Amino acid sequence: MKPTGRTALLVALHLSALYPLAHAIWDYHTGGLSANPIEDITRRTGHAAIVLLTASLAATPARRLTGWSFFVRLRRPLGLYSFFYASIHLMIFIGLDFGFDWELIWLESPKKRFIVAGLAAYVILLSLALTSPKYMVGRLGAAWRKLHRMVYPASIFAAAHFVWLVKGDKTRPLIYAAVIGVLLLVRLFPWTARSRGS
Amino acid sequence: MKRSARYIIPSSQITPENAYLTRRSFIKSAGLAMAAPGLALGAAGEAAAAKARAVEDPTLYSEIISYNNYYEFSQEKTAVAALSHDLVTDPWSVSVEGLVKKPRKYDIDDLKKSFGAEQRIYRMRCVEGWSMVIPWDGFELGRLITEVDPLPEAKYVKFTTLLDPKQMPGQRKSYFAWPYVEGLRLDEAMNSLTLLATGIYGKELLPQNGAPVRLVVPWKYGFKGIKSIVKIELVAKQPVSLWMNTSSAEYGFYANVNPNVDHPRWSQRTERRIGDLRRVRTLMYNGYEKEVAGMYKGMDLVRNF
Ligand code: HEM
């Protein structure tokens, strides 16, 4: 890819990744949030987190399909943006939804499997974000690669979180789960796995 | 205002809509969290929270008509109002039938004329953990049931919503076994709290709130309040509601508000009043214990959830 193409792709990435946040702030100031604003922003940030996580999973298959190695460079910012939204999502849950009432959070959460799955996904995203700086890659070596493969279970946990929290018709979360499933499965096929691990 | 003290808040105490400014400004300050999530509910938030104490104030009309669970139109609460806008609610008739001596099909205008409407301000607690305070206009269901004269075999009342996939896009999806069905035990239906509502805030019910006529059972979770009713049947056996049919482990026949019976997704110990950001404790039978607890004496409320 030409350098201008790369720049355009990076700019597009940052703009689209920041869009949900900008949109939520805009809606907040213009009365565009729902009558239950905490639920609204919980959903928006959760949604942004899973979309960005899915996009980061698509980087490697996209490289293999197109041969453009540049796609892999998008993986890290996409993953970090996903972590960014997941962090806001969790802070809304703890601080706004439950008003830092830890006793109530402890009473409510362990029995709810969608929360347990969300927490599992978050803990993985957190450890990946903490080890994402370039110098960590060199320092951890092979362990870094192993650790960062944990993004696969993280995405499965995130999909389970979404499927379990929807009441009634689960078509929407199941579509996300299916896309994540496909992105994980294509990694198993040798024809797409020319240069594993890079 | 003391919350458990009265179940019918007199209409003289409905706050005019402009008196909500304090609540609005609380949302503004707490909403700073939007920009800086970690800073939510600092000292400023607490002070504003104190000002916003009146959780029993009726919910704003604009909120009541824009935030609706009505799966016949959409699973997205904010999408229902627009999608239901063109629902034809006149002509409309409600058939009251089954185990009764005098079955009758009521034209909606006749129904309104013969039973009139009084205002009742009730809390409405959704199973999703949010709640509203709604000034309904309607009449006691018991009066209608008395008029059709139930036979001694009648033990339950079964309600059915309009089935019309042309007007109700959600019904085109087959995930749910449409139409929506709900049920009450006869004594629950005859309880003087149980209402057939035809209006809110003195205005005719809008489609998103269940026009032209819906059920209101304030001590039960909101989904029991079946909307846009076309049929009311007196039956001998306990009806199977749409939600029981969809997921019997999560939704029982009684669905009485009960902070001690958990739900796999939402907190039932606490709830958030629409218009306020903090959680408040959920009350047994949604605060209507005095009026309804007698009906469930000796019943295992965990098994009969
Ligand atoms: C401890 C961690 C987490 C907690 C406590 C949590 C909590 C929640 C809550 C309370 C909801 C709203 C449920 C409802 O409205 O009924 C939600 C929705 C959601 N969360 Fe999480 N979450 C966590 C982590 C995550 C992570 C890591 C992701 C994705 C990477 C995520 C993605 C989502 C999605 C996609 C939704 C639904 C959005 C929609 O309805 O469009 N969550 N979460």
Coordinates of C-alpha atoms and ligand atoms in Angstrom, one line a residue:
Chain A
M1 CA 0.0 0.0 0.0
K2 CA 1.2 3.5 -0.8
P3 CA 2.0 5.8 2.2
T4 CA -0.9 8.1 1.5
G5 CA -3.2 5.0 1.6
R6 CA -1.8 4.1 4.9
T7 CA -2.3 7.5 6.3
A8 CA -5.8 7.6 5.1
L9 CA -6.5 4.3 6.7
L10 CA -5.0 5.4 10.0
V11 CA -7.0 8.6 10.0
A12 CA -10.2 6.7 9.2
L13 CA -9.4 4.3 12.0
H14 CA -9.0 7.1 14.6
L15 CA -12.0 9.0 13.4
S16 CA -14.3 6.0 13.4
A17 CA -13.0 4.8 16.8
L18 CA -13.6 8.1 18.4
Y19 CA -17.0 8.6 16.8
P20 CA -19.1 6.7 19.4
L21 CA -17.6 8.8 22.2
A22 CA -18.1 12.1 20.3
H23 CA -21.6 11.0 19.4
A24 CA -22.5 10.2 23.0
I25 CA -21.1 13.5 24.3
W26 CA -23.1 15.3 21.6
D27 CA -26.3 13.4 22.4
Y28 CA -25.8 14.1 26.1
H29 CA -25.6 17.8 25.5
T30 CA -28.5 17.9 23.0
G31 CA -30.9 15.7 25.0
G32 CA -30.3 12.8 22.6
L33 CA -29.7 10.1 25.2
S34 CA -32.7 8.0 26.2
A35 CA -34.8 8.6 29.3
N36 CA -32.5 6.1 31.0
P37 CA -29.2 7.8 30.2
I38 CA -27.0 5.4 32.2
E39 CA -28.4 2.4 30.4
D40 CA -28.0 4.2 27.1
I41 CA -24.3 5.0 27.6
T42 CA -23.6 1.6 29.1
R43 CA -24.9 0.1 25.9
R44 CA -23.1 2.5 23.6
T45 CA -19.7 1.9 25.2
G46 CA -20.2 -1.8 25.3
H47 CA -21.2 -1.9 21.7
A48 CA -18.2 0.2 20.7
A49 CA -15.9 -2.1 22.6
I50 CA -17.1 -5.3 20.9
V51 CA -17.1 -3.8 17.4
L52 CA -13.5 -2.6 17.9
L53 CA -12.5 -5.9 19.3
T54 CA -14.0 -7.7 16.4
A55 CA -12.3 -5.3 14.0
S56 CA -8.9 -6.0 15.6
L57 CA -9.6 -9.7 15.1
A58 CA -10.2 -9.0 11.4
A59 CA -6.8 -7.5 10.9
T60 CA -4.8 -10.7 10.4
P61 CA -7.3 -12.4 8.1
A62 CA -7.5 -9.1 6.1
R63 CA -3.7 -9.2 5.7
R64 CA -3.8 -12.8 4.6
L65 CA -6.6 -12.1 2.1
T66 CA -5.0 -9.0 0.6
G67 CA -1.3 -9.6 1.2
W68 CA -1.1 -6.0 2.6
S69 CA 1.0 -6.3 5.7
F70 CA -0.1 -2.9 6.8
F71 CA -3.4 -4.2 8.1
V72 CA -1.6 -5.8 11.0
R73 CA -0.5 -2.4 12.2
L74 CA -4.2 -1.6 12.8
R75 CA -4.5 -4.4 15.2
R76 CA -2.9 -2.6 18.2
P77 CA -4.8 0.7 18.0
L78 CA -8.1 -1.2 17.4
G79 CA -7.4 -3.3 20.5
L80 CA -6.5 -0.3 22.6
Y81 CA -9.6 1.6 21.5
S82 CA -11.7 -1.5 22.4
F83 CA -10.0 -1.5 25.9
F84 CA -10.7 2.2 26.2
Y85 CA -14.4 1.8 25.6
A86 CA -14.6 -1.3 27.8
S87 CA -12.9 0.7 30.6
I88 CA -15.5 3.5 30.3
H89 CA -18.2 0.8 30.1
L90 CA -17.0 -0.7 33.4
M91 CA -16.6 2.6 35.1
I92 CA -20.1 3.6 34.2
F93 CA -21.3 0.3 35.7
I94 CA -19.4 0.7 38.9
G95 CA -19.6 4.5 39.4
L96 CA -22.8 5.6 37.8
D97 CA -25.0 2.6 37.7
F98 CA -24.1 1.3 41.1
G99 CA -22.8 4.6 42.7
F100 CA -19.6 2.8 44.0
D101 CA -21.9 0.6 46.2
W102 CA -19.4 -2.3 46.3
E103 CA -21.6 -4.3 48.7
L104 CA -24.5 -4.1 46.2
I105 CA -22.2 -4.9 43.3
W106 CA -20.9 -7.9 45.2
L107 CA -24.4 -9.1 46.0
E108 CA -25.6 -8.7 42.4
S109 CA -22.7 -9.7 40.2
P110 CA -21.4 -13.2 40.8
K111 CA -24.7 -14.9 40.1
K112 CA -25.1 -13.1 36.8
R113 CA -23.2 -15.0 34.2
F114 CA -23.2 -12.1 31.7
I115 CA -21.3 -10.0 34.2
V116 CA -18.8 -12.8 34.9
A117 CA -18.2 -13.2 31.2
G118 CA -17.8 -9.4 30.8
L119 CA -15.3 -9.3 33.7
A120 CA -13.3 -12.2 32.2
A121 CA -13.1 -10.4 28.9
Y122 CA -12.2 -7.2 30.6
V123 CA -9.4 -8.7 32.7
I124 CA -7.8 -10.1 29.5
L125 CA -8.2 -6.8 27.6
L126 CA -6.5 -5.1 30.6
S127 CA -3.5 -7.4 30.6
L128 CA -3.1 -7.0 26.9
A129 CA -3.3 -3.2 27.1
L130 CA -0.7 -3.1 29.8
T131 CA 1.7 -5.2 27.8
S132 CA 0.9 -3.4 24.5
P133 CA 3.8 -0.9 24.4
K134 CA 6.5 -1.8 21.9
Y135 CA 9.2 -2.3 24.4
M136 CA 7.1 -5.0 26.1
V137 CA 7.1 -7.0 22.9
G138 CA 10.9 -7.4 23.0
R139 CA 11.1 -7.9 26.8
L140 CA 8.5 -10.6 26.9
G141 CA 9.5 -12.3 23.7
A142 CA 7.7 -15.6 23.1
A143 CA 5.6 -15.1 26.2
W144 CA 4.2 -11.9 24.7
R145 CA 2.9 -13.8 21.7
K146 CA 1.3 -16.4 23.9
L147 CA -0.3 -13.8 26.1
H148 CA -1.7 -11.8 23.2
R149 CA -3.4 -14.9 21.8
M150 CA -5.6 -14.5 24.8
V151 CA -7.5 -12.0 22.7
Y152 CA -9.3 -15.0 21.2
P153 CA -10.9 -16.1 24.5
A154 CA -11.5 -12.5 25.3
S155 CA -13.6 -12.1 22.2
I156 CA -15.5 -15.3 23.0
F157 CA -16.2 -14.0 26.5
A158 CA -17.3 -10.6 25.1
A159 CA -19.7 -12.4 22.7
A160 CA -21.1 -14.6 25.5
H161 CA -21.6 -11.4 27.6
F162 CA -23.6 -9.9 24.8
V163 CA -25.7 -13.0 24.0
W164 CA -26.5 -13.5 27.7
L165 CA -27.6 -10.0 28.5
V166 CA -30.2 -9.7 25.7
K167 CA -33.7 -10.7 26.7
G168 CA -35.9 -12.3 24.2
D169 CA -34.8 -12.3 20.6
K170 CA -31.1 -12.8 20.5
T171 CA -30.6 -12.3 16.7
R172 CA -28.5 -9.2 17.1
P173 CA -25.9 -10.5 19.6
L174 CA -25.8 -13.8 17.7
I175 CA -24.7 -12.0 14.6
Y176 CA -21.8 -10.5 16.4
A177 CA -21.0 -13.9 17.9
A178 CA -21.1 -15.4 14.4
V179 CA -18.7 -12.8 13.0
I180 CA -16.3 -13.4 15.8
G181 CA -16.6 -17.1 15.4
V182 CA -15.8 -16.9 11.7
L183 CA -12.8 -14.6 12.4
L184 CA -11.5 -17.2 14.9
L185 CA -12.1 -20.2 12.7
V186 CA -10.4 -18.9 9.6
R187 CA -7.2 -18.9 11.6
L188 CA -7.4 -22.6 11.8
F189 CA -7.2 -23.2 8.1
P190 CA -3.7 -23.6 6.7
W191 CA -4.5 -21.7 3.5
T192 CA -4.9 -18.6 5.4
A193 CA -2.0 -19.2 7.8
R194 CA 0.9 -18.5 5.6
S195 CA 2.8 -16.5 8.1
R196 CA 1.6 -17.4 11.6
G197 CA 2.2 -15.3 14.6
S198 CA 3.4 -12.1 13.0
Chain B
M1 CA -43.5 12.4 50.6
K2 CA -43.3 9.0 52.3
R3 CA -43.1 6.3 49.8
S4 CA -44.9 3.4 51.4
A5 CA -47.5 5.6 53.1
R6 CA -49.9 5.7 50.2
Y7 CA -50.5 3.8 47.1
I8 CA -52.7 6.3 45.3
I9 CA -51.0 9.7 45.2
P10 CA -53.8 12.3 45.1
S11 CA -53.8 14.3 41.9
S12 CA -53.3 17.5 43.8
Q13 CA -49.8 16.3 44.3
I14 CA -48.8 15.9 40.7
T15 CA -45.9 18.2 40.2
P16 CA -46.3 20.5 37.2
E17 CA -43.8 19.7 34.6
N18 CA -41.6 22.7 35.1
A19 CA -40.9 21.8 38.7
Y20 CA -38.5 19.2 37.4
L21 CA -35.7 21.6 36.8
T22 CA -33.8 20.5 39.9
R23 CA -33.9 16.9 38.7
R24 CA -32.8 17.9 35.3
S25 CA -29.9 19.9 36.6
F26 CA -28.9 16.9 38.7
I27 CA -28.7 14.8 35.6
K28 CA -26.5 17.5 34.1
S29 CA -24.0 17.5 37.0
A30 CA -23.9 13.8 37.4
G31 CA -23.6 13.5 33.7
L32 CA -20.2 15.1 33.8
A33 CA -19.2 11.5 34.0
M34 CA -19.7 11.5 30.2
A35 CA -16.6 13.6 29.8
A36 CA -14.7 12.2 32.8
P37 CA -16.1 8.9 33.8
G38 CA -13.9 8.5 36.9
L39 CA -15.1 11.7 38.4
A40 CA -18.7 10.8 38.7
L41 CA -20.5 11.3 41.9
G42 CA -18.0 13.5 43.6
A43 CA -18.9 16.0 46.2
A44 CA -20.8 18.2 43.8
G45 CA -22.8 15.2 42.7
E46 CA -23.8 14.4 46.2
A47 CA -25.1 17.9 46.9
A48 CA -27.1 17.9 43.7
A49 CA -28.4 14.4 44.7
A50 CA -29.8 15.8 47.9
K51 CA -31.7 18.4 46.0
A52 CA -33.2 15.8 43.7
R53 CA -34.7 13.8 46.5
A54 CA -38.3 13.5 45.4
V55 CA -38.3 10.1 43.8
E56 CA -42.0 9.9 44.0
D57 CA -42.6 12.7 41.6
P58 CA -44.4 11.5 38.5
T59 CA -42.2 10.8 35.6
L60 CA -42.1 13.4 32.8
Y61 CA -44.7 12.9 30.1
S62 CA -41.9 13.2 27.5
E63 CA -40.1 10.3 29.2
I64 CA -43.2 8.2 29.5
I65 CA -43.9 8.4 25.8
S66 CA -40.3 8.0 24.5
Y67 CA -39.0 5.0 26.5
N68 CA -41.2 2.0 26.0
N69 CA -40.9 -1.7 26.1
Y70 CA -43.3 -2.9 23.3
Y71 CA -41.8 -5.8 21.4
E72 CA -44.6 -5.8 18.9
F73 CA -42.9 -2.7 17.5
S74 CA -39.3 -3.0 18.5
Q75 CA -36.9 -4.4 21.1
E76 CA -35.3 -1.0 21.2
K77 CA -37.1 1.1 23.8
T78 CA -36.4 4.4 22.1
A79 CA -37.6 3.2 18.7
V80 CA -41.1 2.2 19.7
A81 CA -42.7 5.6 19.7
A82 CA -41.9 6.3 16.0
L83 CA -42.8 2.8 14.8
S84 CA -46.1 2.7 16.6
H85 CA -47.2 6.2 15.6
D86 CA -49.7 5.0 12.9
L87 CA -51.3 2.2 14.9
V88 CA -55.1 2.4 14.2
T89 CA -56.8 2.5 17.6
D90 CA -60.2 3.7 16.4
P91 CA -62.2 1.8 15.4
W92 CA -61.3 -0.8 18.1
S93 CA -63.2 -3.3 20.0
V94 CA -62.6 -5.4 23.1
S95 CA -64.3 -8.7 23.4
V96 CA -65.0 -9.9 26.9
E97 CA -65.9 -13.5 26.8
G98 CA -65.2 -17.0 28.1
L99 CA -66.8 -18.3 31.3
V100 CA -69.2 -15.4 31.7
K101 CA -73.0 -15.1 31.7
K102 CA -73.0 -12.0 29.6
P103 CA -70.2 -12.0 27.0
R104 CA -69.9 -8.7 25.2
K105 CA -67.9 -7.0 22.5
Y106 CA -67.3 -3.4 23.6
D107 CA -66.6 -0.7 21.1
I108 CA -63.7 1.4 22.6
D109 CA -65.8 4.5 22.7
D110 CA -68.6 2.7 24.5
L111 CA -66.1 1.2 26.9
K112 CA -64.7 4.6 27.8
K113 CA -68.2 6.2 28.0
S114 CA -69.7 3.5 30.2
F115 CA -66.8 3.1 32.6
G116 CA -65.3 6.6 32.6
A117 CA -61.8 7.4 33.9
E118 CA -60.3 8.4 37.2
Q119 CA -56.7 9.3 37.8
R120 CA -54.5 6.9 39.7
I121 CA -50.8 7.6 40.2
Y122 CA -48.9 4.3 40.4
R123 CA -45.3 3.3 40.4
M124 CA -44.4 1.1 37.5
R125 CA -41.4 -1.2 38.0
C126 CA -39.9 -2.8 35.0
V127 CA -38.2 -6.2 35.4
E128 CA -35.1 -4.5 33.8
G129 CA -34.5 -2.5 36.9
W130 CA -35.9 0.8 36.0
S131 CA -39.2 2.4 37.1
M132 CA -41.5 5.3 36.6
V133 CA -44.3 7.0 38.4
I134 CA -47.3 7.3 36.1
P135 CA -50.5 9.2 36.4
W136 CA -52.9 6.9 34.7
D137 CA -56.4 7.6 33.7
G138 CA -58.7 4.5 33.7
F139 CA -61.2 2.4 35.5
E140 CA -61.1 -0.6 37.7
L141 CA -61.0 -3.9 35.8
G142 CA -63.2 -5.4 38.4
R143 CA -66.1 -3.2 37.3
L144 CA -66.0 -4.6 33.8
I145 CA -65.7 -8.2 35.0
T146 CA -68.7 -7.7 37.3
E147 CA -70.7 -6.5 34.4
V148 CA -70.1 -9.6 32.3
D149 CA -71.0 -11.7 35.3
P150 CA -68.4 -14.6 35.6
L151 CA -69.5 -18.2 36.0
P152 CA -68.4 -20.0 39.2
E153 CA -65.8 -22.0 37.1
A154 CA -64.0 -18.8 36.1
K155 CA -60.7 -18.7 38.1
Y156 CA -58.4 -16.7 35.9
V157 CA -58.5 -13.9 33.4
K158 CA -56.6 -14.1 30.1
F159 CA -55.8 -11.0 28.1
T160 CA -54.7 -10.8 24.5
T161 CA -53.1 -8.1 22.5
L162 CA -53.9 -7.2 18.9
L163 CA -52.3 -9.6 16.3
D164 CA -51.6 -7.6 13.2
P165 CA -48.1 -8.0 11.7
K166 CA -48.9 -5.4 9.1
Q167 CA -49.1 -2.7 11.7
M168 CA -46.8 -4.3 14.2
P169 CA -43.4 -5.0 12.6
G170 CA -42.1 -6.9 15.6
Q171 CA -44.8 -9.5 15.0
R172 CA -43.3 -10.4 11.6
K173 CA -40.4 -12.0 13.5
S174 CA -41.3 -15.5 14.7
Y175 CA -39.1 -15.6 17.7
F176 CA -42.0 -14.9 20.0
A177 CA -45.3 -16.9 19.8
W178 CA -47.5 -13.8 19.0
P179 CA -49.9 -12.5 20.0
Y180 CA -48.9 -11.2 23.5
V181 CA -50.9 -13.0 26.2
E182 CA -51.0 -12.2 29.9
G183 CA -53.1 -13.5 32.8
L184 CA -54.2 -12.8 36.3
R185 CA -55.9 -14.8 38.9
L186 CA -59.5 -13.7 39.3
D187 CA -58.9 -12.2 42.7
E188 CA -56.0 -10.2 41.3
A189 CA -58.1 -9.0 38.5
M190 CA -60.8 -7.9 41.0
N191 CA -58.4 -6.1 43.3
S192 CA -59.2 -2.5 43.4
L193 CA -55.7 -1.5 42.4
T194 CA -56.0 -3.3 39.0
L195 CA -56.8 -0.8 36.3
L196 CA -57.7 -0.7 32.6
A197 CA -56.0 2.5 31.5
T198 CA -57.1 4.6 28.6
G199 CA -55.0 7.7 29.3
I200 CA -51.9 9.2 30.9
Y201 CA -51.6 12.8 32.4
G202 CA -55.2 13.4 31.2
K203 CA -54.3 12.8 27.6
E204 CA -55.5 9.8 25.5
L205 CA -53.1 6.9 25.6
L206 CA -50.6 6.9 22.8
P207 CA -49.8 3.7 20.9
Q208 CA -46.4 3.3 22.5
N209 CA -48.1 3.2 25.9
G210 CA -50.7 0.6 24.8
A211 CA -53.5 2.6 23.2
P212 CA -56.4 2.4 23.2
V213 CA -56.6 0.3 26.4
R214 CA -54.1 -1.5 28.5
L215 CA -53.8 -3.3 31.8
V216 CA -52.1 -1.7 34.8
V217 CA -51.2 -4.0 37.8
P218 CA -48.9 -1.8 39.9
W219 CA -47.6 -4.5 42.2
K220 CA -46.3 -6.7 39.4
Y221 CA -43.5 -6.2 36.9
G222 CA -44.3 -4.0 34.0
F223 CA -44.6 -6.8 31.4
K224 CA -47.8 -7.9 33.1
G225 CA -49.4 -4.7 31.9
I226 CA -50.5 -6.0 28.5
K227 CA -51.1 -3.3 25.9
S228 CA -53.6 -2.7 23.1
I229 CA -56.0 -5.3 24.4
V230 CA -58.5 -6.9 22.0
K231 CA -59.7 -9.8 24.1
I232 CA -60.4 -10.4 27.8
E233 CA -61.4 -14.0 28.6
L234 CA -62.5 -15.6 31.8
V235 CA -61.0 -19.1 32.0
A236 CA -60.7 -22.0 34.4
K237 CA -57.0 -22.8 33.9
Q238 CA -54.0 -20.6 34.5
P239 CA -53.1 -18.9 31.2
V240 CA -49.6 -19.3 29.8
S241 CA -48.3 -15.8 29.1
L242 CA -46.0 -14.9 26.2
W243 CA -43.0 -14.5 28.5
M244 CA -43.7 -17.8 30.3
N245 CA -43.8 -19.4 27.0
T246 CA -40.6 -17.8 25.9
S247 CA -38.5 -18.4 29.0
S248 CA -40.3 -20.1 31.8
A249 CA -37.2 -20.1 34.0
E250 CA -37.1 -16.3 34.0
Y251 CA -40.7 -15.3 33.9
G252 CA -43.4 -16.8 36.1
F253 CA -47.1 -16.4 36.1
Y254 CA -47.3 -14.1 39.1
A255 CA -44.4 -11.8 38.4
N256 CA -45.0 -9.9 41.6
V257 CA -42.3 -7.3 42.3
N258 CA -40.1 -9.0 44.8
P259 CA -36.6 -7.7 45.8
N260 CA -35.8 -11.1 47.3
V261 CA -36.2 -13.1 44.1
D262 CA -33.3 -12.7 41.7
H263 CA -33.3 -12.5 38.0
P264 CA -30.4 -13.7 35.9
R265 CA -29.9 -10.3 34.4
W266 CA -31.2 -7.4 36.4
S267 CA -31.0 -6.4 39.9
Q268 CA -34.3 -6.8 41.6
R269 CA -33.1 -5.4 45.0
T270 CA -32.9 -1.9 43.6
E271 CA -34.2 0.1 40.8
R272 CA -33.6 3.4 39.1
R273 CA -36.4 5.9 38.7
I274 CA -36.4 7.4 35.3
G275 CA -35.3 11.0 35.7
D276 CA -33.0 10.2 38.6
L277 CA -29.6 8.6 38.5
R278 CA -29.3 6.8 41.8
R279 CA -30.7 3.4 42.7
V280 CA -33.4 3.1 45.3
R281 CA -34.5 0.0 47.1
T282 CA -37.2 -2.0 45.4
L283 CA -40.1 -2.5 47.8
M284 CA -42.0 -5.8 48.2
Y285 CA -45.0 -5.8 45.9
N286 CA -43.6 -2.5 44.6
G287 CA -44.8 -0.8 47.8
Y288 CA -48.4 -2.0 47.5
E289 CA -47.9 -4.7 50.2
K290 CA -50.8 -3.5 52.3
E291 CA -53.3 -3.8 49.5
V292 CA -52.2 -7.1 48.0
A293 CA -50.1 -9.2 50.3
G294 CA -53.3 -10.9 51.7
M295 CA -53.9 -12.5 48.3
Y296 CA -50.6 -14.5 48.5
K297 CA -50.8 -15.6 52.1
G298 CA -49.1 -19.0 52.6
M299 CA -47.8 -19.0 49.1
D300 CA -44.1 -19.8 48.4
L301 CA -43.2 -16.6 46.6
V302 CA -39.8 -18.0 45.4
R303 CA -41.4 -20.9 43.6
N304 CA -44.4 -18.9 42.4
F305 CA -42.3 -16.0 41.0
Ligands
HEM1 C1 -16.7 -6.3 34.3 C2 -17.0 -6.0 33.1 C3 -18.3 -5.6 32.5 C4 -19.5 -5.3 33.1 C5 -19.8 -5.3 34.6 C6 -20.4 -5.1 32.0 C7 -21.7 -4.7 32.2 C8 -22.7 -4.5 31.2 C9 -24.0 -4.0 31.5 C10 -24.6 -3.8 32.8 C11 -24.6 -3.9 30.3 C12 -26.0 -3.5 30.0 C13 -27.0 -4.6 30.1 C14 -28.4 -4.3 29.9 O1 -28.6 -3.2 29.4 O2 -29.3 -5.0 30.2 C15 -23.6 -4.3 29.3 C16 -23.9 -4.3 27.9 C17 -22.9 -4.6 27.0 N1 -21.6 -4.9 27.2 FE1 -20.7 -5.0 29.0 N2 -19.8 -5.2 30.8 C18 -18.5 -5.6 31.1 C19 -17.5 -5.8 30.1 C20 -17.7 -5.7 28.7 C21 -16.7 -6.0 27.8 C22 -15.2 -6.3 28.0 C23 -17.3 -5.8 26.5 C24 -16.7 -5.9 25.1 C25 -15.5 -6.0 24.8 C26 -18.7 -5.5 26.8 C27 -19.6 -5.4 25.8 C28 -21.0 -5.1 26.0 C29 -22.0 -5.1 24.9 C30 -21.7 -5.3 23.5 C31 -23.2 -4.8 25.5 C32 -24.5 -4.6 24.9 C33 -24.6 -3.3 24.1 C34 -25.9 -3.2 23.4 O3 -27.0 -3.6 24.0 O4 -25.9 -2.8 22.3 N3 -18.9 -5.5 28.1 N4 -22.4 -4.6 29.9

